[in-house]
Each structure stands twice: as structure tokens, then as C-alpha cells.
């Protein structure tokens, strides 16, 4: 069984456990580092971003004490597996991968944004994170615009594609509509629906379309230095064939061009380990857990997987020896 197959199984099981676990009275807490959406009634746990905004906008000490406790639990979970929460567990990530699988089954290619455009769009995740952190404080202490502030509780969630997409695919359409309560809620819900449509359409054209702009992913990346899981590269063995870059759903070019540092766990890396799986060089790329290698690249594994990838034209096309100097 390949790492990709194991990841698919993990993503699928996680999706159903997080989405329907509540029906079996399963409770995983209110501090999950993944999009276990609050608006899915049958969920087994809650996304930490919702809890973060909910407690920040209370404005009293007990709420902040609870936030500190949940932040501690959240941090412990992130330290253990880092952004593998994104690559292996996230329900919204699973949804995007399903759309990507449909695209591949239809033998359609995918688009890739130019480096300059990706750099320009990198501010989007920071904007979403500031919205999640700062607006709840305004709600908590509304020195001005109180009527507007009161309609901005959980502001990022009002914009988040997960709030609309995840309940919708599970058959709950209550929140998948414009909120006509006030001008503020109309604007926020319309924006959220637009973002959701863009994410659905984008995920059919581009791998993990939403992930580079996700504030949860950005939050998780703050822990990458202390996370137990690392992605490492032996730069001396790398032949710069370009396969790692081509198979990376996040299109992290630094993984290919890095020629000095061993640790290549970059900010956007979701630790899906496709780069390790597809690298044709022995022990050039490896994943470590608490310093010990748990998975490494091998030429034997690369060639044994060729029959598996032969059905996907974009991978056949992209396995090219184009050096990036």
C-alpha cells in the first residue's frame, strides 16, 4: 500500500468521524486544528478558529481563561503532527482532493499560478487571520459602530467556505443562504457564498485551491519549528529532477531549489508526503517524527509505483527532467 493510498483512507475516515461522530455521542473537544465546522450539527468536535473568535468577543476574564486552556490543547495537537492536520485530516481538504480526483478521472489538466501571482496572494491568509483575531476584540469592546460590531461575531466563519460547503455536502442547507438580518450580515454572507463558489470551482481546476489562503494553515505553520514531524532533504543527493515540485499540491518550489538547509518543512507544506513518495533518489527526502525517520524516498519505490500513476496524464506529463537553476 502506498502513502497516497494510506492518506486517502485516513482522510476519508477522518471526514466521516469528524462529520458524523456526534451522532454516536463522540466528542473530540472544542480545540481541533482542522475544519471540523461548528455549523455541521452532527460533528464530533469543533474547529479551534470558531472557539477562538467566540471566546475573544466575550470580553471578560473567565472567557479568556477558557481560551487559554483550549489554546494549550490545540497547541499540543499541533506540536505532535504539525500541518499533517491539513494534509491528512481536514474535511475541507478531503473535499478538495475529491474534486481533484474527479478532474483526474475526467483526464483534465490543472492550472498553476505564476510565482508572482502566488506571492501577491500570500497576504490573503494573513488578512483572514487578522479578521479572526481583531474583529472579535472590536465586538468585545465596541467603542464605535456598536450595531455593526454586534453582527460580526465569528467574522471569519461568516466568510469561511467551510461554513457553507461542508453542511451543504452533508445535506444541511440551513446556513447556505444570505443572512438578511442586517446590512452587515447580508454583506458577510454574500461574500462567504462567493468565496465558497470560487473554492468549489477553483478546486476543480487547481490542486488544494483553498489551502494557500487558509488562516488555520497559517496558524498551524507557527508551530513548524517545534512540531515533532519534519520534512528533511539531503541536498547533496538531490539531482533537481523537479518531480517533488511537480507532484506537490501546494506547488512549493523551495522544496526543489533548496540547496543548503536540511529542514524543508516550509510554511505552506501540508505534509502529504507526495514529494517523498515520488522522489526517485534513495533517501534524498524523508519524513521524521521526533528525529527518527518514519518514511524515506527510494528508487525501488519510485519504479514500483509507475504502473499506479500511469493513469494520470498530468503526472506522466510532469515527470520531466527540467532543472531549475
Tab-separated table of C-alpha atoms in Angstrom:
chain	number	residue	atom	x	y	z
A	1	UNK	CA	0.000	0.000	0.000
A	2	UNK	CA	1.391	3.412	-0.951
A	3	UNK	CA	1.488	6.527	1.223
A	4	UNK	CA	-1.074	8.148	-1.080
A	5	UNK	CA	-3.468	5.255	-0.518
A	6	UNK	CA	-2.951	5.402	3.253
A	7	UNK	CA	-3.550	9.153	3.176
A	8	UNK	CA	-6.776	8.700	1.222
A	9	UNK	CA	-8.024	6.161	3.767
A	10	UNK	CA	-7.076	8.487	6.645
A	11	UNK	CA	-8.747	11.481	5.012
A	12	UNK	CA	-11.921	9.507	4.327
A	13	UNK	CA	-12.170	8.054	7.826
A	14	UNK	CA	-11.426	11.473	9.354
A	15	UNK	CA	-14.112	13.107	7.240
A	16	UNK	CA	-16.804	10.710	8.426
A	17	UNK	CA	-15.637	10.678	12.061
A	18	UNK	CA	-15.486	14.483	12.258
A	19	UNK	CA	-18.716	14.970	10.311
A	20	UNK	CA	-20.902	12.264	11.858
A	21	UNK	CA	-19.179	11.312	15.118
A	22	UNK	CA	-21.637	13.432	17.084
A	23	UNK	CA	-24.445	11.066	16.107
A	24	UNK	CA	-22.620	8.374	18.101
A	25	UNK	CA	-22.029	10.779	21.026
A	26	UNK	CA	-18.342	11.059	20.119
A	27	UNK	CA	-16.833	14.296	21.477
A	28	UNK	CA	-13.314	15.297	20.421
A	29	UNK	CA	-13.362	18.734	22.030
A	30	UNK	CA	-13.523	22.374	21.009
A	31	UNK	CA	-9.903	22.811	20.056
A	32	UNK	CA	-9.392	20.829	16.845
A	33	UNK	CA	-6.716	22.229	14.484
A	34	UNK	CA	-8.833	21.469	11.443
A	35	UNK	CA	-12.099	22.485	9.772
A	36	UNK	CA	-14.470	20.400	11.848
A	37	UNK	CA	-17.115	23.000	11.176
A	38	UNK	CA	-19.303	24.322	14.008
A	39	UNK	CA	-22.194	24.590	11.551
A	40	UNK	CA	-22.255	20.817	10.957
A	41	UNK	CA	-24.652	19.668	13.651
A	42	UNK	CA	-23.506	16.036	13.621
A	43	UNK	CA	-19.814	16.944	14.099
A	44	UNK	CA	-17.720	15.211	16.753
A	45	UNK	CA	-15.501	18.216	17.529
A	46	UNK	CA	-15.221	21.909	16.769
A	47	UNK	CA	-12.713	23.906	14.739
A	48	UNK	CA	-10.493	25.967	17.056
A	49	UNK	CA	-10.919	29.107	14.948
A	50	UNK	CA	-14.632	29.232	15.830
A	51	UNK	CA	-13.863	28.815	19.545
A	52	UNK	CA	-11.098	31.416	19.342
A	53	UNK	CA	-13.430	34.049	17.885
A	54	UNK	CA	-16.322	33.060	20.157
A	55	UNK	CA	-14.287	33.496	23.349
A	56	UNK	CA	-12.424	36.617	22.200
A	57	UNK	CA	-15.679	38.509	21.645
A	58	UNK	CA	-16.966	37.818	25.182
A	59	UNK	CA	-14.771	40.473	26.781
A	60	UNK	CA	-14.491	39.031	30.280
A	61	UNK	CA	-11.797	37.210	32.206
A	62	UNK	CA	-13.412	33.771	32.502
A	63	UNK	CA	-13.762	33.543	28.722
A	64	UNK	CA	-10.098	34.390	28.259
A	65	UNK	CA	-9.131	31.749	30.823
A	66	UNK	CA	-11.109	29.165	28.859
A	67	UNK	CA	-9.416	30.351	25.679
A	68	UNK	CA	-6.023	29.795	27.299
A	69	UNK	CA	-6.987	26.232	28.183
A	70	UNK	CA	-8.245	25.459	24.672
A	71	UNK	CA	-5.168	27.081	23.138
A	72	UNK	CA	-2.996	24.756	25.211
A	73	UNK	CA	-4.861	21.655	23.984
A	74	UNK	CA	-4.808	22.988	20.420
A	75	UNK	CA	-1.060	23.619	20.624
A	76	UNK	CA	-0.321	20.119	21.916
A	77	UNK	CA	-2.200	18.588	18.992
A	78	UNK	CA	-0.370	20.784	16.501
A	79	UNK	CA	3.044	20.096	18.021
A	80	UNK	CA	2.533	16.341	17.585
A	81	UNK	CA	1.734	16.252	13.844
A	82	UNK	CA	2.026	19.861	12.622
A	83	UNK	CA	0.323	20.640	9.333
A	84	UNK	CA	-0.378	16.972	8.732
A	85	UNK	CA	-3.755	18.083	10.113
A	86	UNK	CA	-4.210	19.801	6.743
A	87	UNK	CA	-2.870	17.057	4.505
A	88	UNK	CA	-4.308	14.015	6.283
A	89	UNK	CA	-7.344	15.036	8.365
A	90	UNK	CA	-9.046	18.279	7.260
A	91	UNK	CA	-12.613	17.707	5.932
A	92	UNK	CA	-12.325	20.685	3.588
A	93	UNK	CA	-9.011	19.315	2.335
A	94	UNK	CA	-10.752	15.981	1.715
A	95	UNK	CA	-13.461	17.756	-0.286
A	96	UNK	CA	-10.853	19.490	-2.440
A	97	UNK	CA	-8.993	16.220	-3.013
A	98	UNK	CA	-12.248	14.557	-4.120
A	99	UNK	CA	-12.812	17.330	-6.673
A	100	UNK	CA	-9.210	16.928	-7.810
A	101	UNK	CA	-9.757	13.178	-8.193
A	102	UNK	CA	-12.850	13.852	-10.329
A	103	UNK	CA	-10.776	16.169	-12.515
A	104	UNK	CA	-8.150	13.486	-12.996
A	105	UNK	CA	-10.740	10.825	-13.776
A	106	UNK	CA	-12.049	13.142	-16.486
A	107	UNK	CA	-8.466	13.377	-17.818
A	108	UNK	CA	-8.442	17.147	-17.396
A	109	UNK	CA	-5.299	19.127	-16.713
A	110	UNK	CA	-4.848	21.583	-13.886
A	111	UNK	CA	-3.765	25.196	-13.688
A	112	UNK	CA	-0.781	26.540	-11.822
A	113	UNK	CA	-0.484	30.142	-10.713
A	114	UNK	CA	2.716	32.033	-11.661
A	115	UNK	CA	5.174	32.692	-8.846
A	116	UNK	CA	4.447	36.426	-8.861
A	117	UNK	CA	0.710	35.899	-8.517
A	118	UNK	CA	1.184	33.409	-5.677
A	119	UNK	CA	3.422	35.907	-3.891
A	120	UNK	CA	0.823	38.646	-4.308
A	121	UNK	CA	-1.957	36.391	-2.988
A	122	UNK	CA	0.048	35.238	0.020
A	123	UNK	CA	-1.357	38.167	2.027
A	124	UNK	CA	-4.899	36.714	1.839
A	125	UNK	CA	-4.359	34.189	4.642
A	126	UNK	CA	-2.929	36.954	6.852
A	127	UNK	CA	-5.995	39.112	6.176
A	128	UNK	CA	-8.303	36.232	7.157
A	129	UNK	CA	-6.281	35.609	10.326
A	130	UNK	CA	-6.396	39.280	11.339
A	131	UNK	CA	-10.157	39.247	10.739
A	132	UNK	CA	-10.444	36.228	13.061
A	133	UNK	CA	-8.316	37.882	15.770
A	134	UNK	CA	-9.064	41.615	15.669
A	135	UNK	CA	-12.762	41.952	14.840
A	136	UNK	CA	-13.849	39.815	17.852
A	137	UNK	CA	-11.934	42.273	20.061
A	138	UNK	CA	-13.920	45.098	18.467
A	139	UNK	CA	-17.111	43.129	19.195
A	140	UNK	CA	-15.919	42.732	22.779
A	141	UNK	CA	-15.139	46.443	23.236
A	142	UNK	CA	-17.302	48.321	20.671
A	143	UNK	CA	-16.107	51.865	21.259
A	144	UNK	CA	-17.630	52.813	17.890
A	145	UNK	CA	-20.079	51.257	15.425
A	146	UNK	CA	-21.663	49.047	18.080
A	147	UNK	CA	-24.599	47.986	15.888
A	148	UNK	CA	-22.198	46.837	13.153
A	149	UNK	CA	-19.872	45.104	15.593
A	150	UNK	CA	-22.706	43.060	17.129
A	151	UNK	CA	-23.386	41.460	13.735
A	152	UNK	CA	-19.749	40.480	13.281
A	153	UNK	CA	-19.477	37.660	15.782
A	154	UNK	CA	-17.216	34.881	14.464
A	155	UNK	CA	-16.377	37.116	11.476
A	156	UNK	CA	-14.039	34.711	9.712
A	157	UNK	CA	-16.607	31.914	9.997
A	158	UNK	CA	-19.095	34.148	8.193
A	159	UNK	CA	-16.620	34.271	5.303
A	160	UNK	CA	-15.201	30.748	5.557
A	161	UNK	CA	-16.018	28.412	2.623
A	162	UNK	CA	-16.193	25.560	5.122
A	163	UNK	CA	-19.295	27.065	6.767
A	164	UNK	CA	-21.234	26.765	3.514
A	165	UNK	CA	-19.597	23.834	1.694
A	166	UNK	CA	-19.381	21.253	4.487
A	167	UNK	CA	-23.011	21.486	5.705
A	168	UNK	CA	-24.194	21.624	2.086
A	169	UNK	CA	-22.470	18.395	1.005
A	170	UNK	CA	-23.905	16.733	4.124
A	171	UNK	CA	-27.425	17.765	3.151
A	172	UNK	CA	-27.902	20.669	5.586
A	173	UNK	CA	-28.726	23.830	3.640
A	174	UNK	CA	-29.984	25.995	6.544
A	175	UNK	CA	-26.847	28.162	6.665
A	176	UNK	CA	-26.191	28.038	2.923
A	177	UNK	CA	-28.090	31.238	2.234
A	178	UNK	CA	-27.880	35.007	2.504
A	179	UNK	CA	-28.474	36.233	6.066
A	180	UNK	CA	-30.945	39.138	5.809
A	181	UNK	CA	-30.741	40.119	9.487
A	182	UNK	CA	-28.881	43.358	8.707
A	183	UNK	CA	-26.799	45.046	6.052
A	184	UNK	CA	-23.663	43.701	7.735
A	185	UNK	CA	-24.857	40.095	7.735
A	186	UNK	CA	-26.032	40.405	4.126
A	187	UNK	CA	-22.576	41.583	3.040
A	188	UNK	CA	-20.738	38.931	5.048
A	189	UNK	CA	-22.938	36.030	3.949
A	190	UNK	CA	-22.835	37.092	0.294
A	191	UNK	CA	-19.045	37.264	0.488
A	192	UNK	CA	-18.975	33.836	2.150
A	193	UNK	CA	-21.138	32.335	-0.587
A	194	UNK	CA	-18.975	33.926	-3.282
A	195	UNK	CA	-15.801	32.565	-1.656
A	196	UNK	CA	-17.423	29.125	-1.446
A	197	UNK	CA	-18.298	29.167	-5.130
A	198	UNK	CA	-14.786	30.266	-6.019
A	199	UNK	CA	-13.290	27.474	-3.894
A	200	UNK	CA	-15.511	24.789	-5.469
A	201	UNK	CA	-14.781	25.982	-8.991
A	202	UNK	CA	-11.102	26.551	-8.200
A	203	UNK	CA	-10.641	23.092	-6.675
A	204	UNK	CA	-11.809	21.567	-9.949
A	205	UNK	CA	-9.023	23.411	-11.745
A	206	UNK	CA	-6.212	23.661	-9.198
A	207	UNK	CA	-4.936	21.231	-6.558
A	208	UNK	CA	-5.752	22.261	-2.969
A	209	UNK	CA	-7.017	25.606	-4.257
A	210	UNK	CA	-8.094	26.956	-0.836
A	211	UNK	CA	-5.161	25.767	1.301
A	212	UNK	CA	-2.641	28.553	0.439
A	213	UNK	CA	-5.165	31.116	1.748
A	214	UNK	CA	-6.372	29.262	4.821
A	215	UNK	CA	-5.779	31.101	8.141
A	216	UNK	CA	-5.900	27.802	10.035
A	217	UNK	CA	-3.000	26.532	7.921
A	218	UNK	CA	-1.120	29.752	8.659
A	219	UNK	CA	-1.814	29.344	12.380
A	220	UNK	CA	-0.504	25.771	12.287
A	221	UNK	CA	2.650	26.856	10.463
A	222	UNK	CA	3.637	28.976	13.501
A	223	UNK	CA	4.450	25.674	15.248
A	224	UNK	CA	6.639	24.200	12.498
A	225	UNK	CA	9.900	24.763	14.381
A	226	UNK	CA	8.724	22.742	17.386
A	227	UNK	CA	6.482	20.202	15.668
A	228	UNK	CA	7.552	16.568	16.022
A	229	UNK	CA	7.081	15.882	12.298
A	230	UNK	CA	9.667	17.303	9.889
A	231	UNK	CA	10.323	17.002	6.191
A	232	UNK	CA	14.053	16.753	5.505
A	233	UNK	CA	16.195	16.790	2.401
A	234	UNK	CA	19.720	15.591	1.644
A	235	UNK	CA	20.737	18.384	-0.723
A	236	UNK	CA	23.876	16.523	-1.795
A	237	UNK	CA	21.856	13.619	-3.176
A	238	UNK	CA	19.220	15.745	-4.907
A	239	UNK	CA	19.559	15.736	-8.705
A	240	UNK	CA	16.969	18.522	-9.143
A	241	UNK	CA	14.813	16.387	-11.399
A	242	UNK	CA	11.811	18.502	-10.450
A	243	UNK	CA	9.438	15.662	-9.575
A	244	UNK	CA	8.950	16.813	-5.960
A	245	UNK	CA	7.856	20.251	-7.163
A	246	UNK	CA	5.550	18.853	-9.814
A	247	UNK	CA	3.703	16.442	-7.538
A	248	UNK	CA	3.410	18.934	-4.654
A	249	UNK	CA	-0.250	20.034	-4.420
A	250	UNK	CA	0.895	23.279	-2.774
A	251	UNK	CA	3.437	23.924	-5.563
A	252	UNK	CA	6.275	24.689	-3.152
A	253	UNK	CA	9.211	25.436	-5.425
A	254	UNK	CA	11.583	25.967	-2.498
A	255	UNK	CA	11.485	22.222	-1.921
A	256	UNK	CA	13.247	21.792	-5.248
A	257	UNK	CA	15.594	24.767	-5.121
A	258	UNK	CA	16.748	24.422	-1.512
A	259	UNK	CA	20.461	23.535	-1.621
A	260	UNK	CA	21.600	24.272	1.910
A	261	UNK	CA	19.155	23.554	4.729
A	262	UNK	CA	18.180	20.014	5.683
A	263	UNK	CA	14.813	21.016	7.137
A	264	UNK	CA	12.429	21.673	4.233
A	265	UNK	CA	9.217	21.834	6.239
A	266	UNK	CA	8.105	25.038	4.595
A	267	UNK	CA	5.236	27.213	5.813
A	268	UNK	CA	2.724	26.019	3.200
A	269	UNK	CA	3.722	22.335	3.392
A	270	UNK	CA	0.741	20.153	4.404
A	271	UNK	CA	2.988	17.119	4.986
A	272	UNK	CA	1.084	14.997	2.481
A	273	UNK	CA	4.467	13.318	1.727
A	274	UNK	CA	3.820	13.031	-2.007
A	275	UNK	CA	7.269	14.526	-2.606
A	276	UNK	CA	8.879	11.724	-0.591
A	277	UNK	CA	6.732	9.086	-2.260
A	278	UNK	CA	7.583	10.198	-5.791
A	279	UNK	CA	11.255	11.155	-5.312
A	280	UNK	CA	13.365	8.699	-7.353
A	281	UNK	CA	16.558	9.171	-5.318
A	282	UNK	CA	17.404	6.946	-2.349
A	283	UNK	CA	16.969	8.766	0.989
A	284	UNK	CA	17.029	12.220	-0.589
A	285	UNK	CA	13.738	13.161	1.029
A	286	UNK	CA	12.472	11.754	4.304
A	287	UNK	CA	9.875	12.410	6.938
A	288	UNK	CA	10.932	12.271	10.560
A	289	UNK	CA	8.967	12.049	13.790
A	290	UNK	CA	10.763	13.263	16.877
A	291	UNK	CA	14.048	12.954	14.982
A	292	UNK	CA	13.527	9.406	13.769
A	293	UNK	CA	12.930	8.631	10.092
A	294	UNK	CA	9.435	7.228	9.512
A	295	UNK	CA	9.388	7.361	5.710
A	296	UNK	CA	12.054	7.967	3.058
A	297	UNK	CA	12.341	8.173	-0.684
A	298	UNK	CA	13.724	5.248	-2.664
A	299	UNK	CA	14.406	4.440	-6.307
A	300	UNK	CA	12.827	0.998	-5.795
A	301	UNK	CA	9.616	2.529	-4.520
A	302	UNK	CA	9.574	5.080	-7.331
A	303	UNK	CA	9.803	2.488	-10.106
A	304	UNK	CA	7.350	0.124	-8.415
A	305	UNK	CA	4.730	2.899	-8.469
A	306	UNK	CA	4.949	3.686	-12.166
A	307	UNK	CA	2.039	1.373	-13.034
A	308	UNK	CA	-0.082	3.139	-10.404
A	309	UNK	CA	0.490	6.624	-11.807
A	310	UNK	CA	0.203	5.617	-15.459
A	311	UNK	CA	-3.495	6.540	-15.496
A	312	UNK	CA	-2.948	10.165	-14.579
A	313	UNK	CA	-1.793	12.191	-17.572
A	314	UNK	CA	-0.705	15.251	-15.636
A	315	UNK	CA	1.720	13.207	-13.550
A	316	UNK	CA	3.103	11.417	-16.568
A	317	UNK	CA	3.463	14.759	-18.248
A	318	UNK	CA	5.111	16.417	-15.285
A	319	UNK	CA	7.709	13.771	-14.541
A	320	UNK	CA	10.256	15.607	-16.604
A	321	UNK	CA	13.879	16.415	-16.073
A	322	UNK	CA	13.631	20.167	-16.200
A	323	UNK	CA	16.340	21.669	-13.995
A	324	UNK	CA	15.515	24.812	-12.056
A	325	UNK	CA	18.778	26.654	-11.738
